[in-house]
Amino acid sequence: MKKFTCVEDIGNLQVAIDEALEIKRDRFRFQNIGKNKTLLMIFFNSSLRTRLSTQKAAMNLGMNTIVLDVNHGAWKLETERGVVMDGDKPEHLLEAIPVMGCYCDIIGIRSFAQFESKENDYSEKILNQFLLYSGRPVFSMEAATRHPLQSFADLITIEEYKKTTRPKVVLSWAPHPRALPQAVPNSFAEWINATGYELVITHPEGYELDPTFVGNAHIEYDRKKAFTGADFVYAKNWAAYMDPNYGQVLSKDHAWTVDTATMALTNNAYFMHCLPVRRNMIVTDDVIESPQSIVIPEAANREISAQTVLKRLLTD
Ligand code: AN0
Ligand code: CP
């Protein structure tokens, strides 16, 4: 594997999940393959899980890690070519990227959608420049349109908890005070579609996702119908995708908060969320604290998905 930015990069999903579960059984078995190799993790946006789990995964493989918070202590970066750089940005990404590539063997990059231009976000401008100019294998730690390490961890978690071979998985929009990217729901849909599980997506009208990611999933505007019989409930907020409302918050309707009444409609479903989650906006205290909530094992599997990806980037 030369890069990891989307589901295609992982190849056969079942093989990848089996490999991940093997790593989980003995995560120190491959502790020498990263010896004298350096991982550089570059964050344009905040993180708790991705930062810690990916660093831990690298350590399990014997790698050294460097973490760079671009917004704290590095030079402000210009990203557009052709700009007369007489403003507040002393360095251009086109020098910074190959320079960063000089100091490491693998690069992880977090760069969220900026909601200034749908075209810029959906063309993955920043991630693609790293792929083109760093000279190193690059993996996404959540880019503008996808969060593949999260989706891979989500699939490992579903594999561990599912009680039927083809569970009903419901991806539900939920309210949030600020605009959030579509990366997590896009990616979740993309990865679930690659499994053949039943995927139902439910959201208020106006929150339709990019059809490329929705694929053959069933969109159900009737929230109660969507949740009925669900085996897994995956809650997430996202801002509008469709024009002319790209990046906007169209609703904060608390009727979409996942509560015990919602969960009562399901087939005793497990509750999932990528975290961080705003309690009593996305999900009630009762649901997230219930035995059906698997948000912590889901987060724990971030170490496993990252380690599987790093192992492949180091060895393939
Ligand atoms: C981010 C998002 O929704 O994409 C990261 C989630 C993993 N969440 C926030 O910014 C709160
Ligand atoms: N789920 C996730 O990626 O969390 P962080 O934003 O804290 O890394």
mmCIF file of C-alpha atoms in Angstrom, residues 6-312:
data_model
loop_
_atom_site.group_PDB
_atom_site.id
_atom_site.type_symbol
_atom_site.label_atom_id
_atom_site.label_comp_id
_atom_site.label_asym_id
_atom_site.label_seq_id
_atom_site.Cartn_x
_atom_site.Cartn_y
_atom_site.Cartn_z
ATOM 1 C CA CYS A 6 -10.188 5.934 0.849
ATOM 2 C CA VAL A 7 -11.694 2.455 1.019
ATOM 3 C CA GLU A 8 -10.189 1.287 -2.281
ATOM 4 C CA ASP A 9 -6.688 1.702 -0.873
ATOM 5 C CA ILE A 10 -7.232 -1.065 1.683
ATOM 6 C CA GLY A 11 -8.075 -3.676 -0.964
ATOM 7 C CA ASN A 12 -10.120 -6.685 0.147
ATOM 8 C CA LEU A 13 -12.035 -5.540 3.223
ATOM 9 C CA GLN A 14 -12.428 -8.919 4.906
ATOM 10 C CA VAL A 15 -8.694 -9.559 4.552
ATOM 11 C CA ALA A 16 -7.993 -6.148 6.097
ATOM 12 C CA ILE A 17 -10.388 -6.728 9.000
ATOM 13 C CA ASP A 18 -8.899 -10.172 9.672
ATOM 14 C CA GLU A 19 -5.418 -8.638 9.635
ATOM 15 C CA ALA A 20 -6.579 -5.944 12.057
ATOM 16 C CA LEU A 21 -8.046 -8.525 14.441
ATOM 17 C CA GLU A 22 -4.804 -10.500 14.275
ATOM 18 C CA ILE A 23 -2.886 -7.344 15.202
ATOM 19 C CA LYS A 24 -5.340 -6.732 18.040
ATOM 20 C CA ARG A 25 -4.627 -10.199 19.475
ATOM 21 C CA ASP A 26 -0.895 -9.387 19.690
ATOM 22 C CA ARG A 27 -0.124 -5.786 18.889
ATOM 23 C CA PHE A 28 3.585 -6.109 19.686
ATOM 24 C CA ARG A 29 4.243 -8.973 17.284
ATOM 25 C CA PHE A 30 5.516 -6.595 14.614
ATOM 26 C CA GLN A 31 7.488 -4.286 16.883
ATOM 27 C CA ASN A 32 10.611 -4.343 14.721
ATOM 28 C CA ILE A 33 9.230 -3.473 11.296
ATOM 29 C CA GLY A 34 9.226 0.258 12.059
ATOM 30 C CA LYS A 35 12.729 0.377 13.560
ATOM 31 C CA ASN A 36 14.585 3.540 12.493
ATOM 32 C CA LYS A 37 11.526 4.722 10.564
ATOM 33 C CA THR A 38 9.875 8.032 11.367
ATOM 34 C CA LEU A 39 6.219 8.929 11.162
ATOM 35 C CA LEU A 40 5.382 12.611 10.776
ATOM 36 C CA MET A 41 1.840 13.508 11.793
ATOM 37 C CA ILE A 42 0.686 16.900 10.551
ATOM 38 C CA PHE A 43 -2.398 18.514 12.061
ATOM 39 C CA PHE A 44 -4.162 21.479 10.496
ATOM 40 C CA ASN A 45 -7.068 20.784 12.906
ATOM 41 C CA SER A 46 -7.572 19.644 16.500
ATOM 42 C CA SER A 47 -7.553 15.991 17.529
ATOM 43 C CA LEU A 48 -7.564 13.774 20.580
ATOM 44 C CA ARG A 49 -8.140 10.201 19.326
ATOM 45 C CA THR A 50 -6.347 10.393 15.996
ATOM 46 C CA ARG A 51 -3.266 11.952 17.512
ATOM 47 C CA LEU A 52 -2.979 9.504 20.412
ATOM 48 C CA SER A 53 -4.094 6.303 18.682
ATOM 49 C CA THR A 54 -1.922 6.811 15.605
ATOM 50 C CA GLN A 55 1.123 7.666 17.708
ATOM 51 C CA LYS A 56 0.501 4.591 19.854
ATOM 52 C CA ALA A 57 0.084 2.434 16.734
ATOM 53 C CA ALA A 58 3.414 3.715 15.403
ATOM 54 C CA MET A 59 5.101 2.995 18.742
ATOM 55 C CA ASN A 60 3.711 -0.583 18.687
ATOM 56 C CA LEU A 61 5.560 -1.031 15.375
ATOM 57 C CA GLY A 62 8.803 0.411 16.747
ATOM 58 C CA MET A 63 8.542 3.700 14.825
ATOM 59 C CA ASN A 64 9.614 7.141 15.940
ATOM 60 C CA THR A 65 6.978 9.835 15.664
ATOM 61 C CA ILE A 66 7.012 13.588 15.179
ATOM 62 C CA VAL A 67 3.789 15.541 15.633
ATOM 63 C CA LEU A 68 3.396 18.963 14.052
ATOM 64 C CA ASP A 69 0.512 21.261 14.912
ATOM 65 C CA VAL A 70 0.636 23.527 11.906
ATOM 66 C CA ASN A 71 -1.350 26.242 13.700
ATOM 67 C CA HIS A 72 0.872 26.277 16.790
ATOM 68 C CA GLY A 73 4.509 27.151 16.305
ATOM 69 C CA ALA A 74 4.941 26.569 12.551
ATOM 70 C CA TRP A 75 4.905 29.319 9.937
ATOM 71 C CA LYS A 76 1.498 30.189 8.573
ATOM 72 C CA LEU A 77 1.184 28.460 5.215
ATOM 73 C CA GLU A 78 -0.022 29.844 1.924
ATOM 74 C CA THR A 79 -1.810 27.127 -0.036
ATOM 75 C CA GLU A 80 -2.710 28.872 -3.314
ATOM 76 C CA ARG A 81 -0.241 29.043 -6.193
ATOM 77 C CA GLY A 82 0.259 32.415 -7.873
ATOM 78 C CA VAL A 83 -0.458 34.488 -4.760
ATOM 79 C CA VAL A 84 1.823 37.493 -4.112
ATOM 80 C CA MET A 85 2.852 36.546 -0.589
ATOM 81 C CA ASP A 86 2.786 40.001 0.994
ATOM 82 C CA GLY A 87 0.258 39.060 3.690
ATOM 83 C CA ASP A 88 0.508 37.178 6.975
ATOM 84 C CA LYS A 89 1.742 33.853 5.529
ATOM 85 C CA PRO A 90 5.570 33.606 5.371
ATOM 86 C CA GLU A 91 5.808 30.089 3.848
ATOM 87 C CA HIS A 92 4.220 28.261 0.932
ATOM 88 C CA LEU A 93 2.897 24.723 1.195
ATOM 89 C CA LEU A 94 4.846 23.876 -1.969
ATOM 90 C CA GLU A 95 8.172 24.303 -0.112
ATOM 91 C CA ALA A 96 6.891 23.127 3.263
ATOM 92 C CA ILE A 97 5.645 19.766 1.921
ATOM 93 C CA PRO A 98 8.888 18.474 0.348
ATOM 94 C CA VAL A 99 10.855 19.835 3.322
ATOM 95 C CA MET A 100 8.644 17.882 5.719
ATOM 96 C CA GLY A 101 9.110 14.817 3.506
ATOM 97 C CA CYS A 102 12.891 15.072 4.060
ATOM 98 C CA TYR A 103 12.551 14.356 7.764
ATOM 99 C CA CYS A 104 10.347 11.270 7.746
ATOM 100 C CA ASP A 105 9.382 8.009 6.043
ATOM 101 C CA ILE A 106 5.583 8.224 6.257
ATOM 102 C CA ILE A 107 3.274 11.234 6.535
ATOM 103 C CA GLY A 108 -0.157 11.386 8.171
ATOM 104 C CA ILE A 109 -2.213 14.456 7.454
ATOM 105 C CA ARG A 110 -5.320 15.990 9.024
ATOM 106 C CA SER A 111 -6.887 18.750 6.976
ATOM 107 C CA PHE A 112 -10.645 19.324 7.336
ATOM 108 C CA ALA A 113 -13.054 20.849 4.875
ATOM 109 C CA GLN A 114 -12.875 24.625 5.185
ATOM 110 C CA PHE A 115 -16.352 25.344 3.797
ATOM 111 C CA GLU A 116 -15.028 28.280 1.782
ATOM 112 C CA SER A 117 -15.389 26.483 -1.520
ATOM 113 C CA LYS A 118 -17.054 23.140 -2.177
ATOM 114 C CA GLU A 119 -14.792 22.672 -5.178
ATOM 115 C CA ASN A 120 -11.628 23.128 -3.103
ATOM 116 C CA ASP A 121 -12.916 20.822 -0.370
ATOM 117 C CA TYR A 122 -14.182 18.069 -2.671
ATOM 118 C CA SER A 123 -11.037 18.138 -4.832
ATOM 119 C CA GLU A 124 -9.005 17.445 -1.643
ATOM 120 C CA LYS A 125 -6.619 20.244 -2.520
ATOM 121 C CA ILE A 126 -4.370 19.984 0.537
ATOM 122 C CA LEU A 127 -4.241 16.188 0.823
ATOM 123 C CA ASN A 128 -3.466 15.865 -2.888
ATOM 124 C CA GLN A 129 -0.564 18.281 -2.667
ATOM 125 C CA PHE A 130 0.968 16.075 0.037
ATOM 126 C CA LEU A 131 0.436 13.026 -2.185
ATOM 127 C CA LEU A 132 2.079 14.798 -5.121
ATOM 128 C CA TYR A 133 4.977 16.665 -3.534
ATOM 129 C CA SER A 134 6.052 14.958 -0.286
ATOM 130 C CA GLY A 135 7.809 11.997 -1.920
ATOM 131 C CA ARG A 136 6.502 9.803 0.932
ATOM 132 C CA PRO A 137 3.599 7.418 1.496
ATOM 133 C CA VAL A 138 0.739 9.570 2.797
ATOM 134 C CA PHE A 139 -2.306 8.599 4.812
ATOM 135 C CA SER A 140 -5.357 10.608 5.764
ATOM 136 C CA MET A 141 -6.056 11.376 9.411
ATOM 137 C CA GLU A 142 -9.333 12.999 8.233
ATOM 138 C CA ALA A 143 -9.221 15.074 5.112
ATOM 139 C CA ALA A 144 -11.890 17.306 3.586
ATOM 140 C CA THR A 145 -14.177 14.540 2.340
ATOM 141 C CA ARG A 146 -13.207 11.320 4.152
ATOM 142 C CA HIS A 147 -12.012 9.913 7.481
ATOM 143 C CA PRO A 148 -10.846 6.419 6.489
ATOM 144 C CA LEU A 149 -9.004 5.479 9.715
ATOM 145 C CA GLN A 150 -12.261 6.142 11.563
ATOM 146 C CA SER A 151 -14.353 4.105 9.117
ATOM 147 C CA PHE A 152 -11.901 1.213 9.257
ATOM 148 C CA ALA A 153 -12.099 1.241 13.077
ATOM 149 C CA ASP A 154 -15.905 1.415 12.817
ATOM 150 C CA LEU A 155 -15.943 -1.692 10.626
ATOM 151 C CA ILE A 156 -13.630 -3.590 12.964
ATOM 152 C CA THR A 157 -16.016 -2.681 15.809
ATOM 153 C CA ILE A 158 -19.106 -3.804 13.893
ATOM 154 C CA GLU A 159 -17.334 -7.074 13.048
ATOM 155 C CA GLU A 160 -16.736 -7.633 16.775
ATOM 156 C CA TYR A 161 -20.307 -6.837 17.878
ATOM 157 C CA LYS A 162 -22.551 -7.984 15.015
ATOM 158 C CA LYS A 163 -24.964 -10.834 15.711
ATOM 159 C CA THR A 164 -26.034 -11.459 12.111
ATOM 160 C CA THR A 165 -24.018 -11.695 8.916
ATOM 161 C CA ARG A 166 -25.861 -8.747 7.329
ATOM 162 C CA PRO A 167 -26.764 -6.274 10.086
ATOM 163 C CA LYS A 168 -28.980 -3.241 9.514
ATOM 164 C CA VAL A 169 -26.811 -0.181 10.010
ATOM 165 C CA VAL A 170 -28.455 3.235 10.372
ATOM 166 C CA LEU A 171 -26.477 6.410 9.837
ATOM 167 C CA SER A 172 -28.442 9.247 11.419
ATOM 168 C CA TRP A 173 -27.882 12.986 11.245
ATOM 169 C CA ALA A 174 -28.160 14.659 14.666
ATOM 170 C CA PRO A 175 -28.131 18.313 15.725
ATOM 171 C CA HIS A 176 -24.994 20.318 16.526
ATOM 172 C CA PRO A 177 -24.449 24.033 17.163
ATOM 173 C CA ARG A 178 -21.742 24.518 14.488
ATOM 174 C CA ALA A 179 -21.130 23.396 10.934
ATOM 175 C CA LEU A 180 -19.227 20.097 10.773
ATOM 176 C CA PRO A 181 -17.672 18.434 7.721
ATOM 177 C CA GLN A 182 -19.271 15.546 5.810
ATOM 178 C CA ALA A 183 -16.033 13.531 6.014
ATOM 179 C CA VAL A 184 -17.179 11.083 8.695
ATOM 180 C CA PRO A 185 -20.620 10.271 7.217
ATOM 181 C CA ASN A 186 -19.210 10.186 3.644
ATOM 182 C CA SER A 187 -16.519 7.760 4.656
ATOM 183 C CA PHE A 188 -18.796 5.652 6.855
ATOM 184 C CA ALA A 189 -21.229 5.238 3.946
ATOM 185 C CA GLU A 190 -18.380 4.443 1.553
ATOM 186 C CA TRP A 191 -16.987 1.720 3.825
ATOM 187 C CA ILE A 192 -20.357 0.204 4.798
ATOM 188 C CA ASN A 193 -21.317 0.103 1.115
ATOM 189 C CA ALA A 194 -18.165 -1.921 0.511
ATOM 190 C CA THR A 195 -19.327 -4.563 3.051
ATOM 191 C CA GLY A 196 -22.768 -5.397 1.691
ATOM 192 C CA TYR A 197 -24.460 -4.672 5.051
ATOM 193 C CA GLU A 198 -27.866 -2.980 4.890
ATOM 194 C CA LEU A 199 -27.298 0.778 5.125
ATOM 195 C CA VAL A 200 -30.080 3.253 5.825
ATOM 196 C CA ILE A 201 -29.261 6.971 6.012
ATOM 197 C CA THR A 202 -31.714 9.283 7.741
ATOM 198 C CA HIS A 203 -31.599 13.062 7.983
ATOM 199 C CA PRO A 204 -33.836 16.120 7.668
ATOM 200 C CA GLU A 205 -34.485 17.288 4.105
ATOM 201 C CA GLY A 206 -31.654 19.475 2.849
ATOM 202 C CA TYR A 207 -28.935 17.312 4.443
ATOM 203 C CA GLU A 208 -28.499 14.971 1.452
ATOM 204 C CA LEU A 209 -24.893 13.783 1.136
ATOM 205 C CA ASP A 210 -22.832 13.512 -2.042
ATOM 206 C CA PRO A 211 -24.454 10.671 -4.060
ATOM 207 C CA THR A 212 -20.969 9.273 -4.785
ATOM 208 C CA PHE A 213 -20.725 8.245 -1.136
ATOM 209 C CA VAL A 214 -24.390 7.353 -0.608
ATOM 210 C CA GLY A 215 -24.215 4.745 -3.374
ATOM 211 C CA ASN A 216 -26.998 2.217 -3.025
ATOM 212 C CA ALA A 217 -27.824 3.095 0.591
ATOM 213 C CA HIS A 218 -31.499 3.715 1.281
ATOM 214 C CA ILE A 219 -32.307 7.312 2.249
ATOM 215 C CA GLU A 220 -35.230 7.350 4.665
ATOM 216 C CA TYR A 221 -36.593 10.751 5.701
ATOM 217 C CA ASP A 222 -39.007 9.138 8.163
ATOM 218 C CA ARG A 223 -36.751 8.878 11.174
ATOM 219 C CA LYS A 224 -38.866 6.308 13.025
ATOM 220 C CA LYS A 225 -39.008 4.017 9.994
ATOM 221 C CA ALA A 226 -35.249 4.311 9.587
ATOM 222 C CA PHE A 227 -34.492 3.256 13.165
ATOM 223 C CA THR A 228 -36.975 0.382 13.236
ATOM 224 C CA GLY A 229 -35.111 -2.916 13.459
ATOM 225 C CA ALA A 230 -31.637 -1.319 13.387
ATOM 226 C CA ASP A 231 -28.726 -3.408 14.689
ATOM 227 C CA PHE A 232 -26.294 -0.476 14.777
ATOM 228 C CA VAL A 233 -27.083 3.226 15.135
ATOM 229 C CA TYR A 234 -24.303 5.532 13.937
ATOM 230 C CA ALA A 235 -25.069 9.139 14.868
ATOM 231 C CA LYS A 236 -23.243 12.102 13.387
ATOM 232 C CA ASN A 237 -23.844 15.715 12.581
ATOM 233 C CA TRP A 238 -22.858 17.196 9.265
ATOM 234 C CA ALA A 239 -23.438 20.520 7.554
ATOM 235 C CA ALA A 240 -25.417 20.724 4.318
ATOM 236 C CA TYR A 241 -23.683 19.415 1.201
ATOM 237 C CA MET A 242 -26.135 20.428 -1.516
ATOM 238 C CA ASP A 243 -25.904 23.798 -3.248
ATOM 239 C CA PRO A 244 -26.712 26.568 -2.544
ATOM 240 C CA ASN A 245 -26.441 25.616 1.149
ATOM 241 C CA TYR A 246 -22.994 23.978 1.157
ATOM 242 C CA GLY A 247 -21.438 24.220 4.625
ATOM 243 C CA GLN A 248 -24.527 25.685 6.286
ATOM 244 C CA VAL A 249 -26.407 24.661 9.430
ATOM 245 C CA LEU A 250 -30.031 24.293 8.294
ATOM 246 C CA SER A 251 -31.473 22.742 11.444
ATOM 247 C CA LYS A 252 -30.722 22.250 15.129
ATOM 248 C CA ASP A 253 -33.887 20.246 15.700
ATOM 249 C CA HIS A 254 -33.577 18.302 18.960
ATOM 250 C CA ALA A 255 -36.163 15.813 17.706
ATOM 251 C CA TRP A 256 -33.130 14.265 15.945
ATOM 252 C CA THR A 257 -31.158 13.744 19.176
ATOM 253 C CA VAL A 258 -30.695 10.004 19.780
ATOM 254 C CA ASP A 259 -32.558 9.246 23.021
ATOM 255 C CA THR A 260 -33.987 6.157 24.740
ATOM 256 C CA ALA A 261 -37.255 6.472 22.762
ATOM 257 C CA THR A 262 -35.238 6.356 19.520
ATOM 258 C CA MET A 263 -33.234 3.362 20.670
ATOM 259 C CA ALA A 264 -36.461 1.564 21.720
ATOM 260 C CA LEU A 265 -37.421 1.405 18.021
ATOM 261 C CA THR A 266 -34.326 -0.622 17.184
ATOM 262 C CA ASN A 267 -33.385 -4.269 17.438
ATOM 263 C CA ASN A 268 -31.570 -3.523 20.724
ATOM 264 C CA ALA A 269 -29.035 -1.692 18.550
ATOM 265 C CA TYR A 270 -25.552 -0.739 19.527
ATOM 266 C CA PHE A 271 -24.919 3.010 19.599
ATOM 267 C CA MET A 272 -21.849 4.311 17.780
ATOM 268 C CA HIS A 273 -20.247 7.739 17.297
ATOM 269 C CA CYS A 274 -16.738 8.647 16.189
ATOM 270 C CA LEU A 275 -16.326 11.141 19.091
ATOM 271 C CA PRO A 276 -15.946 13.896 20.135
ATOM 272 C CA VAL A 277 -19.676 14.012 20.814
ATOM 273 C CA ARG A 278 -21.813 16.766 22.293
ATOM 274 C CA ARG A 279 -24.087 15.180 24.869
ATOM 275 C CA ASN A 280 -27.763 16.100 24.771
ATOM 276 C CA MET A 281 -27.302 17.503 21.270
ATOM 277 C CA ILE A 282 -26.285 14.358 19.339
ATOM 278 C CA VAL A 283 -27.138 11.768 22.005
ATOM 279 C CA THR A 284 -28.601 11.820 25.515
ATOM 280 C CA ASP A 285 -26.559 10.957 28.609
ATOM 281 C CA ASP A 286 -28.753 7.879 29.113
ATOM 282 C CA VAL A 287 -28.014 6.407 25.685
ATOM 283 C CA ILE A 288 -24.283 7.105 25.616
ATOM 284 C CA GLU A 289 -23.924 5.651 29.123
ATOM 285 C CA SER A 290 -26.093 2.595 28.369
ATOM 286 C CA PRO A 291 -24.642 -0.908 27.916
ATOM 287 C CA GLN A 292 -25.568 -0.624 24.218
ATOM 288 C CA SER A 293 -23.131 2.257 23.731
ATOM 289 C CA ILE A 294 -19.879 1.034 22.154
ATOM 290 C CA VAL A 295 -18.238 4.406 21.619
ATOM 291 C CA ILE A 296 -15.245 3.543 23.837
ATOM 292 C CA PRO A 297 -14.373 0.186 22.187
ATOM 293 C CA GLU A 298 -14.911 1.979 18.871
ATOM 294 C CA ALA A 299 -12.339 4.625 19.847
ATOM 295 C CA ALA A 300 -10.000 1.895 21.134
ATOM 296 C CA ASN A 301 -10.084 0.302 17.672
ATOM 297 C CA ARG A 302 -8.568 3.474 16.227
ATOM 298 C CA GLU A 303 -5.211 2.164 17.453
ATOM 299 C CA ILE A 304 -5.836 -1.083 15.559
ATOM 300 C CA SER A 305 -6.942 0.510 12.290
ATOM 301 C CA ALA A 306 -3.951 2.869 12.399
ATOM 302 C CA GLN A 307 -1.544 0.050 13.162
ATOM 303 C CA THR A 308 -2.867 -2.066 10.278
ATOM 304 C CA VAL A 309 -2.469 0.852 7.886
ATOM 305 C CA LEU A 310 1.024 1.781 9.128
ATOM 306 C CA LYS A 311 2.159 -1.847 8.959
ATOM 307 C CA ARG A 312 1.068 -2.018 5.320
#
